[in-house]
Coordinates of N, CA and C in Angstrom, one line a residue:
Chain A
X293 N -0.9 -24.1 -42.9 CA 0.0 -24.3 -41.8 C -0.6 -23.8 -40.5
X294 N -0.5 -24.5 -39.2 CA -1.0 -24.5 -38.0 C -0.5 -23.4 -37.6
X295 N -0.8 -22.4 -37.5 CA 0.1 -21.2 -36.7 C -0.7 -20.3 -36.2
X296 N 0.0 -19.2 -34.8 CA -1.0 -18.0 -34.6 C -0.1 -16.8 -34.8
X297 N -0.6 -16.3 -35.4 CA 0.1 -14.7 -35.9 C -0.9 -13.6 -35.0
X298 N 0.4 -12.8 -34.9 CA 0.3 -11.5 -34.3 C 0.6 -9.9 -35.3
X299 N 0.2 -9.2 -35.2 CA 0.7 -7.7 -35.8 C 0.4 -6.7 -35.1
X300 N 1.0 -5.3 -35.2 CA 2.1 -6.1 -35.8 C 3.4 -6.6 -35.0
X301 N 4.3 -6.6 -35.4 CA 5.8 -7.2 -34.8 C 6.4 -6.2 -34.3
X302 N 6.4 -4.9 -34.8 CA 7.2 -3.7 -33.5 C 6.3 -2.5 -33.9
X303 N 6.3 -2.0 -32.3 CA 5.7 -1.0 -32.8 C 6.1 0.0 -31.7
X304 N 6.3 1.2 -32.0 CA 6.9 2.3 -31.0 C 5.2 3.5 -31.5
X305 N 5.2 3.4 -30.3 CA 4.1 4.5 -29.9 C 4.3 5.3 -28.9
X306 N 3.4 6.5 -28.6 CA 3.4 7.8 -27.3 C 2.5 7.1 -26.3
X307 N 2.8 7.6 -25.2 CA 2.2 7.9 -24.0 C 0.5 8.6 -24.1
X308 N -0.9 7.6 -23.9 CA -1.7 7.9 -24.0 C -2.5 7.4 -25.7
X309 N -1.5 7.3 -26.4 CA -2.4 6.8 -27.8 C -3.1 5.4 -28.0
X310 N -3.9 5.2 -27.9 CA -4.8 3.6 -27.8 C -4.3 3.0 -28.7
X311 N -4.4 1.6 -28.5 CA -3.3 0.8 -29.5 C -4.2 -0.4 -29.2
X312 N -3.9 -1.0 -30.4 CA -4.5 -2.9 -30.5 C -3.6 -3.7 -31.4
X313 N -3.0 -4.6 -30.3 CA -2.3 -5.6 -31.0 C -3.0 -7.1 -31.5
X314 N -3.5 -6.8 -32.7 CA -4.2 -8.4 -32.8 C -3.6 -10.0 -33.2
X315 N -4.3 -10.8 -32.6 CA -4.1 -12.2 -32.3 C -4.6 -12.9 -33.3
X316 N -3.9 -14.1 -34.3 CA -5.0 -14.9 -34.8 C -4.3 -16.3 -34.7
X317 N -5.5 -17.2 -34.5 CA -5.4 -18.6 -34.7 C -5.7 -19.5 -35.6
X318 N -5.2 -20.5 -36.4 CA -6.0 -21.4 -37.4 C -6.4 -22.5 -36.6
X319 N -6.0 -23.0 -35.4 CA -6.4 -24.5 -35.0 C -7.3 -24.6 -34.6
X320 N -9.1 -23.5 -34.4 CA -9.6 -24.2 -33.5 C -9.2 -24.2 -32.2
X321 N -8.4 -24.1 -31.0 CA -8.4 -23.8 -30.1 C -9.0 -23.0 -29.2
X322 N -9.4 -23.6 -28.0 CA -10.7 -23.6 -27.3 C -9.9 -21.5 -26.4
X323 N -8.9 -22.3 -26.1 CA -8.0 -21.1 -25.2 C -7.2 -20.4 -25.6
X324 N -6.9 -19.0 -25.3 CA -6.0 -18.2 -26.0 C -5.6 -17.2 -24.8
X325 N -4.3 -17.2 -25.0 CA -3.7 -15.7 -24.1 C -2.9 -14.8 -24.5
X326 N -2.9 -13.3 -23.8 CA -1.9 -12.6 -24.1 C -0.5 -12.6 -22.6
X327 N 0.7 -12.8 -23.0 CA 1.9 -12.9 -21.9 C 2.6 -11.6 -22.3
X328 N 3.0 -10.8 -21.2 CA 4.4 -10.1 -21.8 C 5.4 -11.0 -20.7
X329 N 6.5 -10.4 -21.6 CA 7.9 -10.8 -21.2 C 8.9 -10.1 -21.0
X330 N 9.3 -10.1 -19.8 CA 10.5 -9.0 -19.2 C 11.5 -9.3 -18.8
X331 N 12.4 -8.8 -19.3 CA 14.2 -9.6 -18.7 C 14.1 -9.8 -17.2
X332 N 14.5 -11.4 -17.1 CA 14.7 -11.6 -15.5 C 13.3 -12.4 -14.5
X333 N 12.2 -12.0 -15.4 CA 10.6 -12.3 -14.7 C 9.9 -13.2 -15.7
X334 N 10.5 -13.5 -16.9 CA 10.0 -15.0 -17.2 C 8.6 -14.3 -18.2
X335 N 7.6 -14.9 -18.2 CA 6.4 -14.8 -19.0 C 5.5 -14.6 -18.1
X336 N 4.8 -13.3 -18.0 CA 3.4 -13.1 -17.0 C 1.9 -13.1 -17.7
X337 N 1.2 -13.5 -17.1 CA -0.1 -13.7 -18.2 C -0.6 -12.4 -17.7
X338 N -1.4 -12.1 -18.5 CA -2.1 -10.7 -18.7 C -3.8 -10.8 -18.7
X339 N -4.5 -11.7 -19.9 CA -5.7 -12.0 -19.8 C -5.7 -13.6 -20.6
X340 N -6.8 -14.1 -20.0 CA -6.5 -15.3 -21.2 C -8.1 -15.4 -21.6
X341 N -8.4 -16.4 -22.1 CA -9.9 -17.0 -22.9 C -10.3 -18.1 -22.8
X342 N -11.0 -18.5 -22.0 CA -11.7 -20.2 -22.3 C -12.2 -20.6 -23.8
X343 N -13.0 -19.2 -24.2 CA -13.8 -19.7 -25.3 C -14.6 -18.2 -25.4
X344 N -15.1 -18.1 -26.1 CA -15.9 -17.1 -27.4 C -16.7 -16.6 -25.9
X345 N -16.4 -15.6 -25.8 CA -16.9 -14.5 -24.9 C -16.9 -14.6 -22.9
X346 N -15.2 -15.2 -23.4 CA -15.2 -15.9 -21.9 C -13.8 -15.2 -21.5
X347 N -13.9 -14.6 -20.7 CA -12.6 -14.1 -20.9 C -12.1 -13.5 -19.2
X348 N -10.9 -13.8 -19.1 CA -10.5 -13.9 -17.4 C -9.1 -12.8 -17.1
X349 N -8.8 -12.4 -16.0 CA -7.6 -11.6 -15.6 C -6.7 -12.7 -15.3
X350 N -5.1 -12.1 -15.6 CA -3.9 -13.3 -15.3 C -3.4 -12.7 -14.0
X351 N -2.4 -12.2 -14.4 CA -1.5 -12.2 -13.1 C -1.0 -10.7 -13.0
X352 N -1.2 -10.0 -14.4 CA -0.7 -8.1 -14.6 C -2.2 -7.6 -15.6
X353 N -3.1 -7.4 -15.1 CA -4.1 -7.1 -16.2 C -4.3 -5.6 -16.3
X354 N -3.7 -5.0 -15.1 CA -3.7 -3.9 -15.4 C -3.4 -2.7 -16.4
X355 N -4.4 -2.0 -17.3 CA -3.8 -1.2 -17.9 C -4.1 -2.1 -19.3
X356 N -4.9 -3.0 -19.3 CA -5.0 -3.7 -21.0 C -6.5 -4.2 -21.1
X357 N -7.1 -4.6 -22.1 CA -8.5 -5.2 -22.0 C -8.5 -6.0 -23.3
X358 N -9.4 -6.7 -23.4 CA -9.3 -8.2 -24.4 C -10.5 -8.2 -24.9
X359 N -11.0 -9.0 -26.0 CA -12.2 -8.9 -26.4 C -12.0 -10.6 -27.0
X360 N -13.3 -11.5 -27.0 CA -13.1 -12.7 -27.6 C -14.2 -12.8 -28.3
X361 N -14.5 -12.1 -29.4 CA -15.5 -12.2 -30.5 C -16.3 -13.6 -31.3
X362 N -14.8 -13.8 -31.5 CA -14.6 -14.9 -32.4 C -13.6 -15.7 -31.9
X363 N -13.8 -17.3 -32.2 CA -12.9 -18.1 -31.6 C -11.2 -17.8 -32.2
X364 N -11.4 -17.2 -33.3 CA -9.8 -17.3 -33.9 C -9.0 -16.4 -33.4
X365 N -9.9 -15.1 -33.1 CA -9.1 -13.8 -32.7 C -9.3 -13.5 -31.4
X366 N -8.4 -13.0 -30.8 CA -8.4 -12.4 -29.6 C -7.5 -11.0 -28.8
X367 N -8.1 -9.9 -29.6 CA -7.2 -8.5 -29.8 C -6.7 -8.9 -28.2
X368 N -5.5 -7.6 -28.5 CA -5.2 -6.8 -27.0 C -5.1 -5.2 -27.3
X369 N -6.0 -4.8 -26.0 CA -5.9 -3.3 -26.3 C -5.8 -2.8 -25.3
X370 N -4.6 -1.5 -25.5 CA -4.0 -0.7 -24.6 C -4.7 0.8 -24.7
X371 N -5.3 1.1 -23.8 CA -6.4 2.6 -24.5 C -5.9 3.7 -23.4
X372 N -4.9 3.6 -22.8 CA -3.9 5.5 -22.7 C -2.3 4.0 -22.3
X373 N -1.8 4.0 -23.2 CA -0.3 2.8 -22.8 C 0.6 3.7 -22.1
X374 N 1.1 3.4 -21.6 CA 2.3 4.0 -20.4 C 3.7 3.6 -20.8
X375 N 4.7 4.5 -20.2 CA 6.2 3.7 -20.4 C 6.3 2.2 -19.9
X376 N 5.8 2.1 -18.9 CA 6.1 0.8 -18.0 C 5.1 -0.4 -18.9
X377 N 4.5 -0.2 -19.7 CA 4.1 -1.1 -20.7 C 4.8 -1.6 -22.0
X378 N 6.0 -1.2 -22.1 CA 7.2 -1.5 -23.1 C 7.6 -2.6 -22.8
X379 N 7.4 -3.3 -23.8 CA 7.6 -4.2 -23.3 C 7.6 -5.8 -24.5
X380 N 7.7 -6.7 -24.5 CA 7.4 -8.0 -25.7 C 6.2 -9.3 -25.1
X381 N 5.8 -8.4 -25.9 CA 4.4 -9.6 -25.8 C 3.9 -10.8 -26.6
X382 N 3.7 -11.7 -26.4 CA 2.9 -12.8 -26.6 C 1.6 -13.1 -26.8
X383 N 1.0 -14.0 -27.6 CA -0.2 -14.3 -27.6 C 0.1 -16.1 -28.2
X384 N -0.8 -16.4 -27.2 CA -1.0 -17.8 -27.3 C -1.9 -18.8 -27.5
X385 N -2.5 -19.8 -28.0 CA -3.5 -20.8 -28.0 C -3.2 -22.4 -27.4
X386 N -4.0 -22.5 -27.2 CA -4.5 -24.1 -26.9 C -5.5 -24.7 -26.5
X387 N -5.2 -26.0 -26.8 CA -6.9 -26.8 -26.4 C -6.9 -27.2 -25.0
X388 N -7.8 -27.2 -24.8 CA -8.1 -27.2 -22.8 C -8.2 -29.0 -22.8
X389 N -7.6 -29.6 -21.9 CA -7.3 -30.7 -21.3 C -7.9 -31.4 -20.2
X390 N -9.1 -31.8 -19.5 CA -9.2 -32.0 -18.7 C -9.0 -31.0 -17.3
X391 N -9.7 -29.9 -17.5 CA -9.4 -28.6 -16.5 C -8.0 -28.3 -16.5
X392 N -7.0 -28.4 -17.4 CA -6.0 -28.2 -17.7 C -5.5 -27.7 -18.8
X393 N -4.5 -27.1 -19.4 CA -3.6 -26.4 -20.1 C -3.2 -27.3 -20.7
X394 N -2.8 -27.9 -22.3 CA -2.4 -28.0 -22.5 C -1.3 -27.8 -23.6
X395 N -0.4 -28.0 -24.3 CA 0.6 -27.7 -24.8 C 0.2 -25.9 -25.2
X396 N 0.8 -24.9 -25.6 CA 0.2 -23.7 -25.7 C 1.5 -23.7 -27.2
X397 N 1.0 -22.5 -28.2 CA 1.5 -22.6 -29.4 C 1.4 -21.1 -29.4
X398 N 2.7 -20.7 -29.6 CA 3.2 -19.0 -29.4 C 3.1 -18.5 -30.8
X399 N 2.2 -17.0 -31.0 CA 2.7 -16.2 -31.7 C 4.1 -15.7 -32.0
X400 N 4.9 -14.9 -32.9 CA 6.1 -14.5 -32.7 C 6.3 -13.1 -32.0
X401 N 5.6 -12.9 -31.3 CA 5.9 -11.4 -30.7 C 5.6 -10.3 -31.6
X402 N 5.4 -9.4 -30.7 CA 5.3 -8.3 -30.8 C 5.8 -7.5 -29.7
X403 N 7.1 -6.6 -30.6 CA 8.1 -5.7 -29.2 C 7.1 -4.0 -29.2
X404 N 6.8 -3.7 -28.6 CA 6.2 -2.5 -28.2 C 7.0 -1.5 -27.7
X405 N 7.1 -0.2 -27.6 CA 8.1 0.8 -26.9 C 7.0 2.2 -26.7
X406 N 6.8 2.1 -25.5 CA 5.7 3.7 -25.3 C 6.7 4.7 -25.1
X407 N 7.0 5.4 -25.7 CA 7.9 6.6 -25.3 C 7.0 7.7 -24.5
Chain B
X26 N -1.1 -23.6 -4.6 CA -1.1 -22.3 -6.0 C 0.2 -22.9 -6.7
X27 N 0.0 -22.8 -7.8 CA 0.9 -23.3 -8.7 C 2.0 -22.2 -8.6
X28 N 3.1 -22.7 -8.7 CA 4.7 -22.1 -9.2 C 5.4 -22.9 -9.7
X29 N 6.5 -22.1 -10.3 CA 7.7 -22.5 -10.9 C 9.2 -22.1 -10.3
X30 N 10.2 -22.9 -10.1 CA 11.6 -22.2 -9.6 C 12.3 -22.8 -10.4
X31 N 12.8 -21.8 -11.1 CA 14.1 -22.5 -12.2 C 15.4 -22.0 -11.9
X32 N 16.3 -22.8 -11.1 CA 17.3 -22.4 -11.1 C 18.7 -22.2 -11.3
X33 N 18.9 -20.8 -11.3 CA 19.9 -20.5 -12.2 C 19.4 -19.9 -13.5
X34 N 19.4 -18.6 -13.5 CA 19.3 -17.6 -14.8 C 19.9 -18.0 -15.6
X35 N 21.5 -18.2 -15.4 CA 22.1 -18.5 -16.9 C 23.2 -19.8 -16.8
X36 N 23.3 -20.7 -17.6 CA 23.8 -21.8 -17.3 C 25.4 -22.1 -18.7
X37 N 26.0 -21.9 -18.5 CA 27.2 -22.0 -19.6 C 27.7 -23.7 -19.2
X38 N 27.6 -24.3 -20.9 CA 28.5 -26.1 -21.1 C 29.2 -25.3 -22.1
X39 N 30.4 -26.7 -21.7 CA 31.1 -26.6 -23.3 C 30.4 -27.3 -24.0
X40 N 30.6 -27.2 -25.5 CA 29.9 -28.2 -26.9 C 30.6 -29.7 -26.4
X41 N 29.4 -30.4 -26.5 CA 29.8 -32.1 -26.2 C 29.1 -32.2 -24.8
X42 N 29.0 -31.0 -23.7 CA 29.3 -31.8 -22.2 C 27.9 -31.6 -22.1
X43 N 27.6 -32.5 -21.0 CA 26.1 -32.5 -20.5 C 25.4 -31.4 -20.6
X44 N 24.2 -31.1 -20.9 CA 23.2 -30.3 -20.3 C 22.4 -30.7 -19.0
X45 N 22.0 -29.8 -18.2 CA 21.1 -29.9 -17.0 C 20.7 -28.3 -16.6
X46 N 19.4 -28.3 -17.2 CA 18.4 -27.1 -16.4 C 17.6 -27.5 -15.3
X47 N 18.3 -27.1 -14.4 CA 16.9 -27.3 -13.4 C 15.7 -26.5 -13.2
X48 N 14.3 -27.2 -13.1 CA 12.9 -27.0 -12.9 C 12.5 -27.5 -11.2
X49 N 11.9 -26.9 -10.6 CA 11.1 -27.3 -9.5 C 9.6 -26.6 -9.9
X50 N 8.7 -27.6 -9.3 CA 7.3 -27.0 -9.2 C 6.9 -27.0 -8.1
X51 N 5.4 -26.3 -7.8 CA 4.6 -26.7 -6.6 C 3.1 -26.8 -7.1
X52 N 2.6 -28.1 -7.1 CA 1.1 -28.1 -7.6 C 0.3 -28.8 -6.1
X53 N -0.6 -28.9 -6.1 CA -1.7 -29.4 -5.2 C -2.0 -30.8 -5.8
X54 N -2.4 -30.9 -7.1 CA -2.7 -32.1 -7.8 C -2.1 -32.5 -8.8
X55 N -1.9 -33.3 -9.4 CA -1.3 -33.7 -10.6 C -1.0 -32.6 -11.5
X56 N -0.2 -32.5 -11.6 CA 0.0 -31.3 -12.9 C 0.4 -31.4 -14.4
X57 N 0.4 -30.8 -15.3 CA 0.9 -30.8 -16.7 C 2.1 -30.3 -16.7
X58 N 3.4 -30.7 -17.2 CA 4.6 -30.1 -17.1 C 5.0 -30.0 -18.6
X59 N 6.2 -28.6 -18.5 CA 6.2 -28.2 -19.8 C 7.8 -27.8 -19.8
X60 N 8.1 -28.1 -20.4 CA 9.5 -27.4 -21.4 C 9.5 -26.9 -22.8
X61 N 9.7 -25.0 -22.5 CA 9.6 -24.5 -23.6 C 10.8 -24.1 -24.1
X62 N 11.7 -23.9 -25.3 CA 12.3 -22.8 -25.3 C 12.3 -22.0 -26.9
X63 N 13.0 -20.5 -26.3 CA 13.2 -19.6 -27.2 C 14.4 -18.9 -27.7
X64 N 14.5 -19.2 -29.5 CA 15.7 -19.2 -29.3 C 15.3 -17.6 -30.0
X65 N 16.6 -17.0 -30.6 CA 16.6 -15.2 -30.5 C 15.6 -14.9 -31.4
X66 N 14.9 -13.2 -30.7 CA 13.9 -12.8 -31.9 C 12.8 -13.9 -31.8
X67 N 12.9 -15.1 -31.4 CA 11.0 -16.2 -31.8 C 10.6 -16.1 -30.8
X68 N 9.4 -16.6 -31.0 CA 8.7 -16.9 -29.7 C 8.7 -18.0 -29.3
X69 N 8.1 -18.7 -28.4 CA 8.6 -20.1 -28.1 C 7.7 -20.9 -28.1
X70 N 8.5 -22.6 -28.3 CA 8.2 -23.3 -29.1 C 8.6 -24.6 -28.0
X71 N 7.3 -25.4 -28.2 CA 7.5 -26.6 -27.1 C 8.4 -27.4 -27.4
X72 N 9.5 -27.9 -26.5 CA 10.6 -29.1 -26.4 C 10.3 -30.2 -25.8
X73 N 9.4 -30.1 -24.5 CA 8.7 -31.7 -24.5 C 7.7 -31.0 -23.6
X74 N 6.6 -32.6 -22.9 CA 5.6 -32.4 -21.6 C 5.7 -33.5 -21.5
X75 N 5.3 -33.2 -20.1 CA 5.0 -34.6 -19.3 C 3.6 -34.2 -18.6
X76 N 2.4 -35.3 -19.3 CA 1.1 -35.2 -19.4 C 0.8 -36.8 -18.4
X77 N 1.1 -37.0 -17.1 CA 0.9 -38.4 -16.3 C 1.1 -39.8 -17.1
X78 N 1.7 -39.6 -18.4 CA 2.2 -41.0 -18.7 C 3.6 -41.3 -18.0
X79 N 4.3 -41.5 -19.3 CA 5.5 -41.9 -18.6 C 6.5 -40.7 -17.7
X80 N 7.0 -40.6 -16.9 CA 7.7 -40.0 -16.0 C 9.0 -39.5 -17.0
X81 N 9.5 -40.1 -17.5 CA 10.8 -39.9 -18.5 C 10.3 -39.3 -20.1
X82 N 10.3 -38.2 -20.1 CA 9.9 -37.8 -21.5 C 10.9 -37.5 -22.4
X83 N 10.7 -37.8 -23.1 CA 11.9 -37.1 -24.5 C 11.2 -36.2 -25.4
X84 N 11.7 -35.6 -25.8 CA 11.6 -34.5 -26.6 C 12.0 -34.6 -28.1
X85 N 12.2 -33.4 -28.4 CA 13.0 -32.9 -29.9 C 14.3 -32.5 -29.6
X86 N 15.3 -32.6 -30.7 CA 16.5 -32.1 -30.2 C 17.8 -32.8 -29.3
X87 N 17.2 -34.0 -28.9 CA 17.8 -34.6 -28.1 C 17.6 -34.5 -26.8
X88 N 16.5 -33.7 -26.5 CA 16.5 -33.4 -25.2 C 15.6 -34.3 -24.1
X89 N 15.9 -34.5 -23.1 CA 14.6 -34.9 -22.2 C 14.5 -35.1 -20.8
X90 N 13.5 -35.2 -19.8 CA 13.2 -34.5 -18.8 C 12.4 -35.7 -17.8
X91 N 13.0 -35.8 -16.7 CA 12.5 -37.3 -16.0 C 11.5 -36.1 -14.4
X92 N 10.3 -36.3 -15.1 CA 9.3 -36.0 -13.8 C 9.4 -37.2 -12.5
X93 N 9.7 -36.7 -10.9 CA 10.5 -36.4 -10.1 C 9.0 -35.9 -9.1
X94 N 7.6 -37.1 -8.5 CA 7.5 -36.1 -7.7 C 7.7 -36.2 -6.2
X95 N 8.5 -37.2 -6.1 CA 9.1 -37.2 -4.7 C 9.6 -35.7 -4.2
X96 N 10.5 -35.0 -5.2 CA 11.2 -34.2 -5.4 C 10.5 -33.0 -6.3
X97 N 9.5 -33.2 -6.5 CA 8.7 -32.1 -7.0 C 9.5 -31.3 -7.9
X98 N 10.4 -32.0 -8.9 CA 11.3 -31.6 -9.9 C 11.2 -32.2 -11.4
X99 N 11.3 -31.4 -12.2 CA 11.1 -32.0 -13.5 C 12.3 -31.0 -14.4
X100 N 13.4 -31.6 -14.0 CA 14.8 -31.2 -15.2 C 15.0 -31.6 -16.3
X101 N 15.7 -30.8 -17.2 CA 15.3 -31.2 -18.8 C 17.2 -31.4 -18.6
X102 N 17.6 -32.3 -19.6 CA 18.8 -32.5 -19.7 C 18.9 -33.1 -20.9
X103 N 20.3 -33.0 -21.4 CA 20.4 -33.4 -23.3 C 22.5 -34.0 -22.8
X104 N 22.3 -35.1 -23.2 CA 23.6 -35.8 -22.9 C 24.5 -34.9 -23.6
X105 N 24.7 -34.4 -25.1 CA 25.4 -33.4 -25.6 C 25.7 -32.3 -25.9
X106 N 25.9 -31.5 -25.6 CA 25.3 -30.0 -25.8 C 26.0 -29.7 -27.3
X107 N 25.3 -28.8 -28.3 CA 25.4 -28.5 -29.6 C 25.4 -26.7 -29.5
X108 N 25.9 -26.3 -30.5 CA 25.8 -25.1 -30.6 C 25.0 -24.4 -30.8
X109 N 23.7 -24.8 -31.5 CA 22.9 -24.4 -31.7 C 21.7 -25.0 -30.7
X110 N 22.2 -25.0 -29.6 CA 21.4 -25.5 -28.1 C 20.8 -24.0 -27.6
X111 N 22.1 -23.4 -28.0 CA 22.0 -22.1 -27.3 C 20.6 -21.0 -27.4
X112 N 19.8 -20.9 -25.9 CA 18.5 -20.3 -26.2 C 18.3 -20.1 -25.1
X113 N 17.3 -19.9 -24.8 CA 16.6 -19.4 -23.3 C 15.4 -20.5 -23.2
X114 N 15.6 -20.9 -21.7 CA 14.5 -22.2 -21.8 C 13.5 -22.2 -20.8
X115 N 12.1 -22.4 -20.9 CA 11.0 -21.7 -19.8 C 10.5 -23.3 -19.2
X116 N 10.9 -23.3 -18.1 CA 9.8 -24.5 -17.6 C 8.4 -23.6 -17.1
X117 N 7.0 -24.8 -17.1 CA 5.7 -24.3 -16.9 C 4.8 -25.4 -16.0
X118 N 4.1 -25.3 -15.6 CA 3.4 -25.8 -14.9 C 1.6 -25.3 -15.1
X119 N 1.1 -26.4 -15.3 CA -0.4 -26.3 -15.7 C -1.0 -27.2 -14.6
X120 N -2.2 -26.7 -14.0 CA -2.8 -27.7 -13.2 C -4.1 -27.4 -13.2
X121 N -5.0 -28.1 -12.5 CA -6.6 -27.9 -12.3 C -6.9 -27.1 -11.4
X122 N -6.1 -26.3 -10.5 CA -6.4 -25.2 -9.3 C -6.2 -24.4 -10.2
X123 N -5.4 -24.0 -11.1 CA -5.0 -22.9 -11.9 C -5.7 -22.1 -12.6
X124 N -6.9 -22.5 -12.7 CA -7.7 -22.2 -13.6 C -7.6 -21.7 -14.7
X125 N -7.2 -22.7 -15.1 CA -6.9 -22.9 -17.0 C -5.7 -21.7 -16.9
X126 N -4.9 -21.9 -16.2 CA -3.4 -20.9 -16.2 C -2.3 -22.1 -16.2
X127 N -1.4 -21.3 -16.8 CA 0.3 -21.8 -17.0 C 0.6 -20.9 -16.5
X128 N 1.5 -21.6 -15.4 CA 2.5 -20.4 -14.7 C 4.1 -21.1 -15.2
X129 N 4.6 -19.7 -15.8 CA 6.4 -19.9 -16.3 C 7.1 -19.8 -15.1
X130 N 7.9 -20.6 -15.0 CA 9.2 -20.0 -15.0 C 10.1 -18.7 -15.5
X131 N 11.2 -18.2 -14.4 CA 11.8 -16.9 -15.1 C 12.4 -17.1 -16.1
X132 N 12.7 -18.4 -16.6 CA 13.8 -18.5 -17.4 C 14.9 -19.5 -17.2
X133 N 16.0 -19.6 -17.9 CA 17.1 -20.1 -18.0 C 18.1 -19.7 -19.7
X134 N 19.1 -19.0 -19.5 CA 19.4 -18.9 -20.7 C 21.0 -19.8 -20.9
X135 N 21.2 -20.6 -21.8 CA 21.8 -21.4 -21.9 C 23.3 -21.3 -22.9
X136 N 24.1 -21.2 -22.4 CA 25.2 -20.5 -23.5 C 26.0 -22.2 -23.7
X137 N 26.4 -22.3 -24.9 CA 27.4 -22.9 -25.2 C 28.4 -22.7 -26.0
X138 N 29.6 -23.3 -25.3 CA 31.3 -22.1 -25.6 C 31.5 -23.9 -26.7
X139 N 32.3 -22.8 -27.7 CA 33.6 -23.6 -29.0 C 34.4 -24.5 -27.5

């Protein structure tokens, strides 16, 4: 089955403990991203990926770092996480289109809470 | 620079009556258009795009969405609304300035009443 999975799914952590929420893909897909999502502000990109060791800042990169090893995976890691990082995140893939985005295929979240 | 204005946060039909979410964009060039939504606890899951063919896209669900760029609008609308419509719906916008970015929309969350 075509899918990208994330783990894990909730996780409550402290202030300052490094954390990695990993990403995986089965399709092949050239592009991958991590979004969080916050009542009211929609989906903000964080970092995304063109391809296997390509890797770019979105629009909130602050405070996270990415690694693209491998085309399937694409961690996210938070290495001292803050309250204001609570938050539900995403991870995404897709195949690149003609310098373009095409359709993007969501993991199910992962809700985070840094106390 | 690519945006999204979707508006109206929250939109309440009764079951049966039209749906209409409005989408506006702003792209420089031709863009990729997207209607996503999320229904509770998932993550989300494409409802249609409009990729420069036809201007009128249909979807899944019933739903579908007439790209508009006189008007630089691409609204998704579903002649019936169902109960199980009810979700939160993200329009997106992909383009070639973007640099391989989707910018969302805030949202729209969609209630439908008995």
């Amino acid at each position: 089955e075509a899918q990208v999975t994330q783990n894990p799914r909730y996780l409550i952590t402290v202030t300052g403990k490094k954390l990695t929420v990993t990403c995986s893909q089965n399709m092949n897909h050239e592009y991958m991203s991590w979004y969080r999502q916050d009542p009211g502000l929609g989906l903000r990109q964080i970092y995304y990926s063109m391809n296997v060791e390509v890797t770019d800042k979105g629009d909130v990169p602050e405070g996270y770092k990415v690694s693209r090893k491998e085309k399937r995976n694409f961690p996210l890691i938070l290495e001292s996480p803050s309250p204001n990082q609570t938050s539900l995140y995403f991870c995404a893939s897709s195949f690149i289109d003609g310098g373009r985005n095409n359709e993007q295929f969501f993991g199910p979240g992962t809700r985070l809470t840094v106390l | 620079a690519q945006s999204v204005t979707q508006l109206g946060s929250h939109v309440s039909v009764s079951e049966g009556a039209l749906v209409l979410l409005r989408c506006n964009y702003s792209s420089s060039v031709p863009p990729y258009l997207f209607w996503y939504v999320q229904y509770p606890n998932q993550g989300l899951q494409l409802l249609l795009k409009y990729t420069s063919a036809a201007t009128l896209v249909k979807g899944i669900n019933g739903f579908e969405a007439e790209f508009k760029k006189s008007e630089t609008s691409f609204h998704l609308t579903k002649p019936s609304a169902h109960m199980s419509d009810a979700a939160e719906y993200f329009c997106a916008v992909s383009d070639q300035t973007g640099g391989f970015k989707t910018i969302f929309g805030a949202g729209t969350r969609l209630f439908v009443k008995a």
